[in-house]
Short mmCIF file of C-alpha atoms in Angstrom, two decimals:
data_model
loop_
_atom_site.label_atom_id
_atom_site.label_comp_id
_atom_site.label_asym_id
_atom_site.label_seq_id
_atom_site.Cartn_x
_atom_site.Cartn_y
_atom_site.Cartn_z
CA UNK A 28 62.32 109.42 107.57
CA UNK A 29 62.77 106.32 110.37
CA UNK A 30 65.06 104.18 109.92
CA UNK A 31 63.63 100.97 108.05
CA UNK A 32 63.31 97.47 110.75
CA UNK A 33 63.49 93.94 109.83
CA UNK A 34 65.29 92.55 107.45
CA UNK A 35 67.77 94.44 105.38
CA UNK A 36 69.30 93.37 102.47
CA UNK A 37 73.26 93.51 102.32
CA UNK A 38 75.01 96.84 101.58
CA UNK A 39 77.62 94.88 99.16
CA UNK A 40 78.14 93.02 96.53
CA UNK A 41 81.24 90.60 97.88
CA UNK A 42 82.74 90.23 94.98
CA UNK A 43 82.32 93.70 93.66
CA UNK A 44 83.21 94.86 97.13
CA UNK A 45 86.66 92.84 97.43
CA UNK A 46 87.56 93.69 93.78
CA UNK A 47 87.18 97.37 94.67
CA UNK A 48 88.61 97.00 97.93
CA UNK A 49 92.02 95.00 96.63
CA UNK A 50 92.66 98.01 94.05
CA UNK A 51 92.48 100.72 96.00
CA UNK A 52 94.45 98.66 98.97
CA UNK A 53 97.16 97.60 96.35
CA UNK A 54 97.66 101.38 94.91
CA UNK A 55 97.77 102.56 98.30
CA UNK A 56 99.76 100.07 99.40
CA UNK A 57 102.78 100.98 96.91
CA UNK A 58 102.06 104.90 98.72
CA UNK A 59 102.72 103.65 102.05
CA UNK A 60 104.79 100.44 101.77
CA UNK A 61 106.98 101.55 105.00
CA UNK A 62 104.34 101.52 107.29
CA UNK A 63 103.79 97.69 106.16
CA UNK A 64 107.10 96.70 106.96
CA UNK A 65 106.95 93.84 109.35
CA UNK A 66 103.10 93.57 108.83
CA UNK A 67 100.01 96.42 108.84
CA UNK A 68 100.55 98.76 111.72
CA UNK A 69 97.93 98.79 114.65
CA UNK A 70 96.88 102.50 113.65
CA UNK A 71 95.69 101.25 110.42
CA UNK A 72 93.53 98.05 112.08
CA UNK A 73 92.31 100.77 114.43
CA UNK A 74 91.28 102.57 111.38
CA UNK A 75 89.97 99.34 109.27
CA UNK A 76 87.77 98.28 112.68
CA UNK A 77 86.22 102.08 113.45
CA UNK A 78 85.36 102.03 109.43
CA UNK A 79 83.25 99.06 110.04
CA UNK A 80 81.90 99.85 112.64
CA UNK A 81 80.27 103.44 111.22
CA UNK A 82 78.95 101.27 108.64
CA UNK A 83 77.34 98.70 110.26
CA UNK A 84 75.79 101.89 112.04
CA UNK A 85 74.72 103.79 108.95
CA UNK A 86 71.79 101.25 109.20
CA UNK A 87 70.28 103.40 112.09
CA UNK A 88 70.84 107.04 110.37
CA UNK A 89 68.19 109.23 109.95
CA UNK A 90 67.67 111.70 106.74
CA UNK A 91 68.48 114.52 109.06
CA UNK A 92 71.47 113.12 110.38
CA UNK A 93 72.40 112.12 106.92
CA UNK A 94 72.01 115.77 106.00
CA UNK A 95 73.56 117.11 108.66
CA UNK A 96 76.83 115.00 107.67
CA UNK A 97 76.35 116.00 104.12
CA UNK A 98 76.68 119.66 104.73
CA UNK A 99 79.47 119.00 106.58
CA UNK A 100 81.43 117.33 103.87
CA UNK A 101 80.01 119.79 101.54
CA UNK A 102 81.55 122.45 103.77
CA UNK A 103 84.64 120.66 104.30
CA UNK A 104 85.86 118.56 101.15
CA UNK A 105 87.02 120.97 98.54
CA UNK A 106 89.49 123.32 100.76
CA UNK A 107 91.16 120.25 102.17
CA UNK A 108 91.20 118.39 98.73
CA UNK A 109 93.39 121.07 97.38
CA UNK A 110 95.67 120.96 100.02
CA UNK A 111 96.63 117.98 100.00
CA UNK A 112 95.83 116.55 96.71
CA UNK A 113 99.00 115.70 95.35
CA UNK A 114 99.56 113.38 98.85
CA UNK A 115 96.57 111.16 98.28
CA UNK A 116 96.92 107.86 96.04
CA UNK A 117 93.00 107.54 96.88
CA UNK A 118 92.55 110.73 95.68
CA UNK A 119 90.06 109.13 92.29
CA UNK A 120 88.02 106.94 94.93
CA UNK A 121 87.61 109.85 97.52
CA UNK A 122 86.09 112.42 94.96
CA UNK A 123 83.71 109.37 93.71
CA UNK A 124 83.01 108.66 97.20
CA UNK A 125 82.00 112.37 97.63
CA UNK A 126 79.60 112.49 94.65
CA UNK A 127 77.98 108.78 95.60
CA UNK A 128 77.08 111.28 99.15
CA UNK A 129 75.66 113.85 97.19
CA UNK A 130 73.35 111.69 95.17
CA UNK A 131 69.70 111.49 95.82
CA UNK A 132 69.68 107.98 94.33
CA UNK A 133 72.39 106.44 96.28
CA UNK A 134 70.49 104.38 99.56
CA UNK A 135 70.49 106.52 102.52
CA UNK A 136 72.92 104.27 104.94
CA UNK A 137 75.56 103.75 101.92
CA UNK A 138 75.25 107.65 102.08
CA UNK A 139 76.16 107.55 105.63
CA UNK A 140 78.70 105.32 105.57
CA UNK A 141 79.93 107.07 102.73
CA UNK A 142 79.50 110.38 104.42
CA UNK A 143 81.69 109.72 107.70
CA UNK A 144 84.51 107.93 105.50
CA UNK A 145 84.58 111.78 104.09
CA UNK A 146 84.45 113.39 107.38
CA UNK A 147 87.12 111.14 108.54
CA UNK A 148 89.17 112.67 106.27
CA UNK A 149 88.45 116.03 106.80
CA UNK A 150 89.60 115.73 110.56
CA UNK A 151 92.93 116.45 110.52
CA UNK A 152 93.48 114.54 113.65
CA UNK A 153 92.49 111.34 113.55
CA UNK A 154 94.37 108.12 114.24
CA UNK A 155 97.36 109.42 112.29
CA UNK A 156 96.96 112.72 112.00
CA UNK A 157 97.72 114.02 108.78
CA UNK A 158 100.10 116.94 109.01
CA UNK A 159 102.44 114.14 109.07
CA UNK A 160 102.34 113.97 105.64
CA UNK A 161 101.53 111.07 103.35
CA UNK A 162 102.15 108.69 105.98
CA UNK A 163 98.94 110.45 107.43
CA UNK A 164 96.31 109.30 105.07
CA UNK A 165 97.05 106.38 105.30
CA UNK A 166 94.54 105.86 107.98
CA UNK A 167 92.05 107.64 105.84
CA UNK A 168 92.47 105.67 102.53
CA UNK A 169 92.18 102.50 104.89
CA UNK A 170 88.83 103.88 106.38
CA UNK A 171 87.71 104.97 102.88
CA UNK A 172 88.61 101.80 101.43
CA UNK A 173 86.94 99.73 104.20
CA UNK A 174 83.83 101.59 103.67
CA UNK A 175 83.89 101.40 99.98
CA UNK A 176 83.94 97.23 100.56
CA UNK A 177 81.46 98.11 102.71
CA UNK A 178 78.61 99.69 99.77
CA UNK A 179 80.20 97.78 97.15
CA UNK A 180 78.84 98.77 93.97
CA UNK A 181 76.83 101.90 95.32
CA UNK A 182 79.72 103.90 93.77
CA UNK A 183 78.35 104.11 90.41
CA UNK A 184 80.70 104.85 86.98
CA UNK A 185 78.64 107.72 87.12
CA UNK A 186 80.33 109.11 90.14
CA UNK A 187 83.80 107.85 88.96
CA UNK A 188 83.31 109.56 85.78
CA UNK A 189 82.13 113.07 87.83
CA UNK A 190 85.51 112.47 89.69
CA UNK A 191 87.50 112.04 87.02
CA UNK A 192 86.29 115.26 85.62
CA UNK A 193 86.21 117.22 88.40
CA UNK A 194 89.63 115.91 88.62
CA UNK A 195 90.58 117.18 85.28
CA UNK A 196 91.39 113.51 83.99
CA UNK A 197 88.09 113.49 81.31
CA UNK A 198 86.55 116.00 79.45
CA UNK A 199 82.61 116.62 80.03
#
């Protein structure tokens, strides 16, 4: 499939978008409160500026690359999820986020912009690379988070409530 030319309607929702964005920035922002001290460290603008810039580019994604990314979180996700679950305030938003990828109805460049928010955090080193503990996704939860703004509503409740499950926080 080609990418679609002309006009294209907005990915988000602004309102949605900056309600979702200020609740996952102010429960991540309790997480990682000394790396605010003094203001937002340049790593994390790095992070916020490189997330908007793979979603203004999801616009030009083809099915196949979409795919291609896809199997890659697919392949990805779950091993690192367990590792370092218990590390992740974002943890609800980035198992939503991975469902919203894996849905055929969700637009093909919220998939992508989706899908490299994921595959940003399966690299292990990225702008602060995460063996450094929870101070190390905080990067990711700021590119997840800047993404998520991004799509605005394209996270459905129906991928919050396959998080929450798949999370063990709700029954089926």
């Amino acid at each position: 499939m080609a990418p679609r030319k002309g006009p294209v309607r907005p990915l988000f929702r602004p309102r949605r978008a900056r309600r979702e964005l200020d609740r996952i920035l102010s429960r991540t922002a309790r997480s990682y409160r000394p790396l605010y001290r003094g203001g937002r460290s340049k790593a994390l603008d790095r992070a916020e500026e490189l997330a908007k810039e793979k979603a203004a580019s999801a616009r030009d994604m083809t099915e196949a690359d979409v795919e291609a990314q896809t199997a890659e979180v697919e392949r990805g996700f779950w091993p690192k999820l367990k590792r370092v679950a218990r590390q992740i305030p974002f943890l609800e938003d980035l198992v939503a986020a991975y469902y919203a990828v894996l849905d055929r109805k969700t637009p093909l460049q919220v998939r992508a912009a989706l899908a490299f928010a994921l595959i940003y955090f399966l690299w292990m080193f990225d702008i602060i690379p995460d063996f450094i503990g929870i101070a190390g996704f905080a990067d990711d939860g700021t590119v997840l988070a800047t993404v998520i703004a991004q799509v605005g509503g394209a996270i459905t409740e129906e991928h919050r409530r396959q998080a929450r499950e798949a999370l063990g926080m709700e029954t089926a």
